[in-house]
Coordinates of C-alpha atoms and ligand atoms in Angstrom, one line a residue:
Chain A
M245 CA 0.0 0.0 0.0
N246 CA 1.5 3.3 -1.1
L247 CA 0.8 6.6 0.7
E248 CA 1.6 9.8 -1.1
I249 CA 1.1 13.2 0.4
E250 CA 1.6 16.3 -1.7
D251 CA 1.6 19.9 -0.5
L252 CA -0.6 19.2 2.4
R253 CA -1.8 22.3 4.3
K254 CA -3.9 22.5 7.4
V255 CA -5.3 25.7 8.8
I256 CA -7.3 25.6 12.0
D257 CA -9.7 28.5 12.5
N258 CA -10.6 29.6 15.9
R259 CA -12.9 32.4 16.8
K260 CA -10.0 34.8 17.4
H261 CA -7.3 33.7 14.9
S262 CA -6.4 31.1 12.4
T263 CA -3.3 28.9 12.9
V264 CA -1.3 27.3 10.1
V265 CA -0.6 23.9 11.7
L266 CA 0.8 22.2 8.6
D267 CA 2.2 23.7 5.5
E268 CA 3.7 22.1 2.3
V269 CA 4.0 18.7 3.8
Q270 CA 5.4 16.1 1.4
L271 CA 5.5 12.5 2.3
R272 CA 5.8 9.2 0.4
I273 CA 5.7 5.8 2.0
G274 CA 6.1 2.6 0.0
S275 CA 4.2 -0.6 0.6
G276 CA 5.4 -2.5 3.7
E277 CA 7.8 0.3 4.8
L278 CA 8.2 1.3 8.4
V279 CA 8.9 5.0 8.6
S280 CA 9.0 7.5 11.5
I281 CA 8.4 11.1 11.9
V282 CA 10.4 12.9 14.6
G283 CA 9.7 16.4 15.6
P284 CA 9.3 18.7 18.6
S285 CA 6.1 19.0 20.6
G286 CA 3.4 21.0 18.9
C287 CA 4.8 20.7 15.3
G288 CA 1.6 19.0 14.1
K289 CA 2.5 15.3 14.2
T290 CA -0.8 14.2 15.7
T291 CA -2.7 16.5 13.4
L292 CA -1.0 14.9 10.4
L293 CA -1.8 11.4 11.6
E294 CA -5.4 12.3 12.2
I295 CA -5.7 13.8 8.7
I296 CA -4.3 10.6 7.2
A297 CA -6.7 8.6 9.3
G298 CA -9.6 10.7 8.0
L299 CA -10.5 12.1 11.4
Q300 CA -9.7 15.7 10.5
S301 CA -10.2 17.5 7.3
K302 CA -7.3 19.0 5.3
T303 CA -7.2 22.5 4.0
E304 CA -5.2 22.0 0.8
G305 CA -3.1 19.4 -0.9
S306 CA -3.7 15.8 -1.8
I307 CA -3.4 12.5 0.1
L308 CA -3.4 9.4 -2.2
I309 CA -3.5 5.8 -1.2
D310 CA -2.5 3.6 -4.1
Q311 CA -3.1 6.6 -6.4
V312 CA -6.7 7.1 -5.0
P313 CA -7.5 10.2 -2.9
I314 CA -8.7 9.3 0.6
E315 CA -12.1 10.3 1.7
K316 CA -13.4 9.8 5.2
S317 CA -12.0 7.4 7.8
S318 CA -11.9 3.8 6.8
A319 CA -11.0 0.4 8.3
N320 CA -7.9 0.1 6.1
R321 CA -6.1 3.0 8.0
A322 CA -5.8 2.2 11.7
I323 CA -4.6 4.7 14.3
V324 CA -3.3 4.1 17.8
F325 CA -3.3 7.1 20.1
Q326 CA -0.7 7.9 22.7
Q327 CA -3.3 7.5 25.5
Y328 CA -4.3 4.0 24.2
A329 CA -8.0 4.9 24.3
L330 CA -9.1 1.3 25.1
F331 CA -12.8 1.1 25.8
P332 CA -13.0 0.7 29.6
W333 CA -16.4 -1.0 29.3
L334 CA -15.1 -3.9 27.2
T335 CA -12.8 -6.7 28.1
V336 CA -9.5 -7.3 26.4
Q337 CA -11.1 -9.8 24.0
K338 CA -14.1 -7.5 23.3
N339 CA -11.8 -4.5 22.7
I340 CA -9.8 -6.5 20.1
Q341 CA -13.0 -7.7 18.5
Y342 CA -14.4 -4.2 18.2
G343 CA -13.4 -3.5 14.6
P344 CA -14.5 -6.9 13.2
R345 CA -17.8 -6.5 15.1
I346 CA -18.4 -3.1 13.6
R347 CA -17.8 -4.6 10.2
G348 CA -20.3 -7.3 10.8
V349 CA -17.9 -10.3 11.1
N350 CA -19.7 -13.2 12.7
A351 CA -19.0 -14.4 16.2
P352 CA -16.9 -17.6 15.5
E353 CA -14.7 -15.7 13.1
R354 CA -14.4 -12.8 15.6
N355 CA -13.3 -15.2 18.2
R356 CA -10.7 -16.7 15.9
I357 CA -9.3 -13.2 15.1
S358 CA -9.1 -12.1 18.7
R359 CA -7.5 -15.4 19.7
E360 CA -4.9 -14.9 17.0
Y361 CA -4.0 -11.3 18.0
I362 CA -4.1 -12.0 21.7
E363 CA -1.6 -14.7 21.1
M364 CA 0.5 -12.5 18.8
V365 CA 0.9 -9.7 21.4
G366 CA 1.4 -12.2 24.2
L367 CA -1.7 -11.6 26.3
A368 CA -3.1 -15.1 26.5
G369 CA -4.9 -15.5 29.8
F370 CA -6.0 -11.9 30.0
E371 CA -8.9 -12.2 27.6
S372 CA -11.6 -11.4 30.2
H373 CA -9.7 -8.6 32.0
Y374 CA -10.9 -5.1 31.8
P375 CA -8.4 -2.4 30.7
H376 CA -8.0 -0.9 34.1
E377 CA -6.8 -4.2 35.4
L378 CA -3.8 -4.2 33.1
S379 CA -0.4 -2.4 33.3
G380 CA 0.5 0.4 30.9
G381 CA 2.6 -1.9 28.6
M382 CA -0.2 -4.5 28.4
Q383 CA -2.8 -1.8 27.6
Q384 CA -0.5 -0.6 24.8
R385 CA -0.3 -4.1 23.4
V386 CA -4.1 -4.4 23.5
A387 CA -4.4 -1.2 21.6
L388 CA -2.0 -2.5 19.0
A389 CA -3.8 -5.8 18.7
R390 CA -7.2 -4.0 18.4
A391 CA -5.8 -1.9 15.5
L392 CA -4.3 -4.9 13.8
A393 CA -7.4 -7.1 14.3
N394 CA -9.1 -4.8 11.7
D395 CA -6.6 -6.0 9.2
P396 CA -5.6 -2.5 8.0
D397 CA -3.1 -1.8 5.2
I398 CA -1.4 1.0 7.1
L399 CA -0.9 1.5 10.8
L400 CA -0.6 5.0 12.2
L401 CA 1.1 5.1 15.6
D402 CA 1.1 8.3 17.6
E403 CA 3.9 8.2 20.2
P404 CA 2.7 4.8 21.3
F405 CA 5.5 4.1 23.8
A406 CA 5.9 7.5 25.2
A407 CA 4.3 6.7 28.5
L408 CA 6.3 3.5 29.2
D409 CA 9.4 3.1 31.3
A410 CA 12.7 2.5 29.4
Q411 CA 12.7 -1.3 29.7
T412 CA 9.1 -1.9 28.8
K413 CA 9.6 0.5 26.0
E414 CA 12.4 -1.5 24.5
N415 CA 10.4 -4.7 24.8
C416 CA 7.5 -3.1 23.0
Q417 CA 9.7 -1.8 20.2
Q418 CA 11.1 -5.2 19.7
E419 CA 7.6 -6.7 19.6
L420 CA 6.5 -4.0 17.2
L421 CA 9.3 -5.0 14.8
Y422 CA 8.3 -8.6 15.2
L423 CA 4.6 -7.8 14.4
W424 CA 5.6 -5.7 11.4
E425 CA 7.8 -8.5 10.0
K426 CA 5.1 -11.0 10.6
T427 CA 2.2 -9.0 9.0
G428 CA 4.1 -7.1 6.3
I429 CA 1.9 -4.1 7.2
T430 CA 3.0 -0.5 6.4
I431 CA 3.7 1.6 9.5
L432 CA 3.9 5.3 10.1
F433 CA 5.4 5.9 13.5
V434 CA 5.4 9.2 15.3
T435 CA 7.8 9.9 18.2
H436 CA 9.9 12.4 20.1
D437 CA 12.6 9.8 20.6
I438 CA 15.4 9.9 18.0
G439 CA 16.8 6.6 19.1
E440 CA 13.5 4.9 18.9
A441 CA 12.9 6.3 15.4
L442 CA 16.3 5.0 14.2
F443 CA 16.0 1.6 15.8
L444 CA 12.6 0.9 14.2
S445 CA 12.6 2.6 10.8
D446 CA 13.6 2.3 7.2
R447 CA 13.5 6.1 7.0
V448 CA 13.1 8.9 9.4
F449 CA 11.4 12.1 8.5
L450 CA 12.2 15.3 10.5
M451 CA 9.6 17.8 11.2
T452 CA 9.8 21.4 12.4
A453 CA 7.2 23.7 13.7
N454 CA 5.5 27.0 12.9
P455 CA 4.2 25.9 10.4
G456 CA 4.7 22.2 10.8
T457 CA 6.5 20.8 7.8
I458 CA 8.8 18.0 6.9
T459 CA 12.4 19.3 6.4
E460 CA 14.6 16.2 6.1
C461 CA 14.4 12.5 5.2
I462 CA 17.1 10.3 6.6
D463 CA 17.7 6.7 5.3
V464 CA 18.5 4.1 7.9
D465 CA 20.4 1.4 6.1
M466 CA 21.0 -0.9 9.0
A467 CA 20.5 -4.6 8.6
R468 CA 17.4 -6.4 9.9
P469 CA 16.3 -8.1 12.0
R470 CA 17.6 -5.5 14.5
R471 CA 18.3 -6.0 18.1
H472 CA 18.8 -3.3 20.7
S473 CA 22.6 -3.8 20.6
V474 CA 22.6 -1.9 17.3
R475 CA 22.2 1.3 19.4
L476 CA 25.9 0.9 20.3
D477 CA 26.9 0.7 16.7
P478 CA 29.0 3.7 15.5
G479 CA 26.8 4.1 12.4
F480 CA 23.7 4.3 14.6
R481 CA 25.4 6.8 16.9
M482 CA 26.4 8.9 13.9
K483 CA 22.9 9.0 12.5
E484 CA 21.6 10.0 15.9
A485 CA 24.1 12.9 16.1
Q486 CA 23.1 13.9 12.6
I487 CA 19.4 14.1 13.4
R488 CA 20.1 15.9 16.6
S489 CA 22.2 18.5 14.7
F490 CA 19.4 19.0 12.1
L491 CA 17.0 19.7 14.9
Y492 CA 19.3 22.0 16.8
N493 CA 20.2 23.9 13.6
G494 CA 16.5 24.5 13.2
V495 CA 16.7 26.1 16.7
R496 CA 19.8 28.1 16.1
E497 CA 18.3 29.7 13.0
L498 CA 15.4 30.8 15.1
G499 CA 17.8 32.2 17.6
V500 CA 16.9 30.0 20.5
D501 CA 19.6 28.9 23.0
Q502 CA 20.8 25.5 21.9
S503 CA 22.4 24.3 25.1
G504 CA 19.3 23.1 26.8
G505 CA 19.1 19.7 25.2
F506 CA 16.3 18.6 22.9
P507 CA 14.1 21.5 22.1
V508 CA 10.7 21.3 23.6
R509 CA 9.2 23.6 21.1
L510 CA 10.6 25.6 18.2
A511 CA 9.1 28.9 19.0
R512 CA 9.5 31.7 16.5
Chain B
M188 CA -20.6 -10.4 61.6
K189 CA -18.8 -7.7 63.6
Q190 CA -19.5 -5.3 60.7
A191 CA -23.2 -6.1 60.7
A192 CA -23.4 -5.2 64.4
Y193 CA -21.5 -2.0 63.7
K194 CA -24.0 -1.1 61.0
I195 CA -27.1 -1.5 63.1
A196 CA -25.6 0.3 66.1
L197 CA -26.9 3.7 65.1
P198 CA -30.5 2.6 64.3
L199 CA -30.6 0.7 67.6
L200 CA -29.5 3.9 69.4
F201 CA -32.3 5.8 67.7
L202 CA -34.8 3.2 68.7
A203 CA -33.6 3.3 72.3
L204 CA -33.8 7.1 72.4
W205 CA -37.3 7.0 70.8
Y206 CA -38.5 4.5 73.4
S207 CA -37.2 6.4 76.4
I208 CA -38.5 9.7 75.2
S209 CA -42.0 8.3 74.5
R210 CA -42.0 6.4 77.8
F211 CA -40.4 8.9 80.2
G212 CA -40.7 12.2 78.4
H213 CA -44.4 12.9 79.2
I214 CA -45.1 13.5 75.6
S215 CA -48.6 13.0 74.3
P216 CA -49.1 10.1 71.9
L217 CA -50.9 12.7 69.7
I218 CA -47.4 14.1 69.1
L219 CA -45.1 11.1 69.4
P220 CA -46.4 7.5 69.4
D221 CA -44.3 4.9 71.3
P222 CA -42.5 2.1 69.4
E223 CA -44.9 -0.6 70.5
S224 CA -48.1 1.1 69.2
T225 CA -46.2 1.9 66.0
V226 CA -45.4 -1.7 65.5
R227 CA -49.0 -2.7 66.3
A228 CA -50.2 -0.1 63.8
L229 CA -47.9 -1.5 61.2
I230 CA -49.1 -5.1 61.9
S231 CA -52.7 -4.0 61.6
L232 CA -52.0 -2.2 58.3
I233 CA -50.4 -5.4 57.0
Q234 CA -53.2 -7.7 58.3
S235 CA -56.0 -5.5 56.9
G236 CA -54.2 -5.5 53.5
D237 CA -54.2 -1.7 53.5
L238 CA -50.5 -1.5 53.4
A239 CA -50.1 -3.9 50.4
L240 CA -52.9 -2.2 48.5
N241 CA -51.7 1.4 49.0
T242 CA -48.1 0.4 48.4
Y243 CA -49.1 -1.2 45.2
V244 CA -51.0 1.9 44.1
S245 CA -48.1 4.1 45.0
L246 CA -45.5 1.9 43.4
K247 CA -47.5 1.7 40.2
R248 CA -47.8 5.5 40.0
S249 CA -44.2 6.2 40.9
M250 CA -42.7 3.5 38.6
G251 CA -45.0 4.4 35.8
G252 CA -44.0 8.0 36.0
F253 CA -40.4 7.2 36.6
L254 CA -40.1 4.8 33.6
L255 CA -41.9 7.1 31.2
G256 CA -40.0 10.3 32.3
S257 CA -36.6 8.7 32.5
F258 CA -36.9 6.9 29.2
L259 CA -37.7 10.1 27.5
G260 CA -35.0 11.9 29.5
V261 CA -32.3 9.4 28.5
A262 CA -33.3 9.2 24.9
S263 CA -33.5 12.9 24.3
G264 CA -30.5 13.6 26.5
I265 CA -28.3 11.4 24.3
L266 CA -29.6 13.3 21.3
I267 CA -29.1 16.7 22.8
G268 CA -25.6 15.9 24.2
W269 CA -24.5 14.5 20.8
S270 CA -25.6 17.2 18.4
H271 CA -25.1 20.9 18.7
F272 CA -28.2 21.4 16.6
W273 CA -30.5 19.8 19.1
E274 CA -28.7 21.3 22.0
D275 CA -29.2 24.8 20.9
F276 CA -32.8 24.0 20.0
F277 CA -33.7 22.7 23.4
D278 CA -31.3 24.6 25.7
L279 CA -33.4 27.5 26.7
A280 CA -36.7 25.6 27.0
I281 CA -35.2 22.9 29.1
N282 CA -33.3 25.2 31.4
F283 CA -36.3 27.4 31.9
V284 CA -38.8 24.7 32.7
R285 CA -36.3 22.9 34.8
A286 CA -36.1 26.0 37.0
I287 CA -39.8 25.6 38.0
P288 CA -40.2 23.4 41.1
K289 CA -42.1 20.5 39.7
T290 CA -44.3 20.3 42.8
A291 CA -45.6 23.8 41.8
L292 CA -47.1 22.2 38.8
A293 CA -49.3 19.9 40.7
P294 CA -52.4 22.2 40.7
L295 CA -52.0 22.7 37.0
F296 CA -51.8 19.0 36.3
I297 CA -54.8 18.4 38.4
V298 CA -56.8 21.0 36.5
W299 CA -55.7 19.5 33.2
F300 CA -55.7 15.8 33.9
G301 CA -58.1 15.4 36.9
L302 CA -57.8 13.8 40.2
G303 CA -57.1 10.3 38.9
D304 CA -53.9 8.4 38.2
S305 CA -53.0 10.1 35.0
A306 CA -52.3 13.5 36.5
K307 CA -50.1 11.9 39.2
I308 CA -48.2 9.7 36.7
L309 CA -47.7 12.6 34.3
L310 CA -46.4 14.9 37.0
I311 CA -43.9 12.2 38.2
A312 CA -42.9 11.6 34.6
F313 CA -42.4 15.3 34.1
S314 CA -40.1 15.7 37.0
S315 CA -38.3 12.5 36.3
Y316 CA -37.6 13.7 32.8
F317 CA -35.7 16.8 34.0
F318 CA -33.8 14.8 36.6
T319 CA -32.5 12.4 34.0
V320 CA -32.1 14.6 31.0
I321 CA -29.5 16.9 32.5
P322 CA -27.0 14.2 33.8
T323 CA -27.5 12.4 30.5
I324 CA -26.6 15.4 28.5
E325 CA -23.5 16.0 30.7
G326 CA -22.6 12.3 30.5
V327 CA -22.7 12.3 26.7
K328 CA -20.8 15.6 26.4
N329 CA -18.0 14.3 28.7
V330 CA -17.4 11.2 26.7
D331 CA -13.7 11.2 25.8
S332 CA -13.4 12.2 22.1
L333 CA -10.5 9.7 21.7
Y334 CA -13.1 6.9 22.1
V335 CA -15.2 8.4 19.4
K336 CA -12.1 8.9 17.1
T337 CA -10.9 5.4 17.8
A338 CA -14.3 3.9 16.8
R339 CA -14.6 6.2 13.8
S340 CA -11.1 5.2 12.6
M341 CA -12.1 1.6 12.7
G342 CA -15.0 2.3 10.3
A343 CA -17.9 2.8 12.7
N344 CA -20.8 4.9 11.4
E345 CA -22.6 7.5 13.5
F346 CA -25.3 5.1 14.6
Q347 CA -22.7 2.5 15.7
I348 CA -20.7 5.2 17.5
M349 CA -23.9 6.2 19.4
T350 CA -24.7 2.6 20.5
S351 CA -21.3 1.1 21.0
V352 CA -19.4 4.1 22.4
I353 CA -21.5 7.0 23.5
M354 CA -24.1 4.9 25.4
P355 CA -21.7 2.7 27.4
A356 CA -19.3 5.6 28.0
A357 CA -22.1 7.8 29.4
M358 CA -23.7 5.0 31.3
P359 CA -22.2 5.7 34.7
A360 CA -23.3 9.4 34.5
I361 CA -26.8 8.3 33.3
F362 CA -27.1 5.8 36.1
A363 CA -26.1 8.3 38.8
G364 CA -28.9 10.5 37.4
L365 CA -31.4 7.6 37.4
R366 CA -30.7 6.8 41.0
L367 CA -31.4 10.3 42.0
T368 CA -34.5 10.3 39.9
V369 CA -36.0 7.3 41.7
T370 CA -35.8 9.2 45.0
T371 CA -37.3 12.3 43.6
A372 CA -40.1 10.3 42.0
L373 CA -41.1 9.2 45.5
I374 CA -41.0 12.8 46.7
V375 CA -43.3 14.0 44.0
L376 CA -45.6 11.0 44.5
V377 CA -46.1 11.5 48.2
M378 CA -46.7 15.2 47.7
V379 CA -49.3 14.7 45.0
E380 CA -51.0 11.9 46.9
I381 CA -51.3 14.2 49.9
V382 CA -52.8 17.0 47.9
A383 CA -55.1 14.9 45.7
G384 CA -55.3 11.3 46.7
N385 CA -57.9 8.9 47.8
D386 CA -55.4 6.0 48.0
G387 CA -51.7 5.5 48.1
L388 CA -49.1 5.9 50.9
G389 CA -49.3 9.7 50.8
Y390 CA -53.1 9.5 51.2
L391 CA -52.5 7.2 54.3
L392 CA -50.4 9.9 55.9
Q393 CA -53.0 12.5 55.2
E394 CA -55.8 10.3 56.6
A395 CA -53.7 9.5 59.7
R396 CA -53.3 13.2 60.3
G397 CA -57.1 13.6 60.0
N398 CA -57.7 10.8 62.5
L399 CA -55.0 12.0 64.8
D400 CA -53.6 8.5 64.6
M401 CA -49.8 9.1 64.9
A402 CA -49.0 5.4 65.2
I403 CA -50.4 4.8 61.7
M404 CA -48.5 7.9 60.4
F405 CA -45.3 6.6 61.8
A406 CA -45.9 3.1 60.4
T407 CA -46.6 4.6 57.0
L408 CA -43.4 6.7 57.1
F409 CA -41.5 3.5 58.0
A410 CA -43.1 1.7 55.0
L411 CA -42.1 4.6 52.7
G412 CA -38.6 4.4 54.0
V413 CA -38.5 0.7 53.2
L414 CA -39.9 1.3 49.8
G415 CA -37.4 4.1 49.0
Y416 CA -34.5 2.0 50.3
C417 CA -35.5 -1.1 48.2
L418 CA -35.9 1.0 45.0
D419 CA -32.5 2.5 45.5
A420 CA -31.0 -0.9 46.2
A421 CA -32.6 -2.2 43.1
M422 CA -31.1 0.6 41.0
Q423 CA -27.7 -0.1 42.4
Y424 CA -28.1 -3.8 41.7
L425 CA -29.1 -3.0 38.1
G426 CA -26.2 -0.6 37.7
K427 CA -23.7 -3.3 38.8
K428 CA -25.3 -5.8 36.4
L429 CA -25.2 -3.3 33.5
M430 CA -21.8 -2.0 34.2
P431 CA -19.6 -5.0 35.2
W432 CA -16.5 -3.1 34.3
R433 CA -17.0 -0.7 37.2
K434 CA -16.7 -3.5 39.7
G435 CA -13.5 -3.3 41.7
K436 CA -12.7 0.1 40.3
T437 CA -12.8 2.3 43.3
L438 CA -11.0 5.2 44.8
S439 CA -10.9 3.9 48.3
M440 CA -8.3 1.4 49.4
Ligands
LIG137 N1 -8.3 22.8 17.8 C1 -7.2 23.5 17.6 N2 -7.2 24.9 17.6 C2 -6.1 25.6 17.4 N3 -4.9 25.1 17.3 C3 -4.8 23.8 17.4 C4 -5.9 22.9 17.6 N4 -5.5 21.6 17.6 C5 -4.1 21.7 17.5 N5 -3.7 23.0 17.3 C6 -2.3 23.4 17.2 O1 -1.7 22.7 16.2 C7 -0.4 22.4 16.5 C8 0.0 21.0 16.3 O2 -0.7 20.2 17.3 P1 -0.4 18.6 17.4 O3 -1.3 18.1 18.5 O4 -0.6 18.0 16.0 O5 1.1 18.6 17.8 P2 2.0 17.4 18.0 O6 3.2 17.5 17.1 O7 1.3 16.1 18.0 O8 2.5 17.7 19.5 P3 2.9 16.6 20.6 O9 4.3 16.1 20.3 O10 3.0 17.5 21.9 O11 1.8 15.6 20.7 C9 -0.2 22.9 18.0 O12 0.6 24.1 17.9 C10 -1.5 23.3 18.4 O13 -1.5 24.4 19.2
LIG138 MG1 0.7 14.6 19.4

């Protein structure tokens, strides 16, 4: 499944003023690719994902999937939010079955699907638990399984691991790669974390704010399957430094002090 | 076991206080009946069938009004909370009529619908409507938009979002409203039976006052207490059945 975004622009009008959230966004993702977008807070990453998912309208530009313009939201584009958004009134199993149920899949088939994905994300034995009875990492895996159970062509992930501790985060990243290799799905992954983006992706897009736009695309030509030890690799470290400098340069041009680590926001 | 003893300690204390005041306090039984005559009055009400009959009549009215009013309240509340169009349309009307104490409408309803059951049921329905519609609107508006977005991204249409997301997500708020509504349905019921009844528990109270029979009055009050308690317990039970995910989710430790 190919995703092509040309000259995407998004303006949000409030009562008082209108904000250009996204401007001249270009993005191409090939079938089966795993690519990341890295950018500071507020640069429009969530907005971009929601527009691709069909949950927000665009102002200008085109979004094509396999050469066809997208219309409203559809089951072939799944999105997972940073806050998981599991339905608290449904058990793990029923949460995962939600998409198939909406599409009118019959009960035996639904059960087969949920069993498959519960197995895949390693949650066997937790089928009848409610979300509030699970840890953060487990909830994240349910959210992933729920998105995958709809058998989408592209998976849009919005900082899915941001709320997890370092170790759980690394496990989840490893599992995501495993799921991706197993399903062959196309993944667009949004994150703040440069290391995470490099570890997971074929390519990393850098985004800057005001207005939000994609400024760089960095190829990550490291062999797969990857393990966490590649993070110590000199090539990996160099790419990391390169991305960091791109983001800092953006800050320097805007005249903001660059000594304070990763910029929280590129204010103009 | 120890907990049960702890729970009935306060009621027992009240009973003892009541007993000693009525026995040693030189208070006329026309003001305060003693516990024995109250129990005797209760037994006589049960044996004569008066209690069962009047409870049945009252229950029928209050439940009829409650079911009618709260059904309409929940249904329209979901619609109003969901769409700005209906919200703006209903906003002023609902908030204005809501501000009128429902008991103040009793005379009007009696003029319009007579002294029979229909005026009573409609008045209870009317007040139940307003006690459910507001929490339902709030409940629907407070549904986390991420749930709606998630459902929509998985291909749910508006109707499916309404039934599979909005309704369960707003259910706790709606149920809290319903529980309050049951109690208020009883308040309106007793009031309207006192004003315009020839049967029902409210009427029994009014009749006891006329006969200066305080034991019957106290026995009836007790019966009303039991009725209200049972209805509330039934609502809580229903809530637990309908919202199993809320079980074991509590703020206390
Ligand atoms: N409804 C809205 N009205 C006005 N501005 C908005 C609205 N929604 C988002 N924005 C603006 O759009 C910009 C991008 O928001 P978005 O949530 O997409 O950022 P983000 O890159 O996902 O940030 P984060 O990394 O913190 O999640 C922000 O500057 C925000 O102020
Ligand atoms: Mg975001």
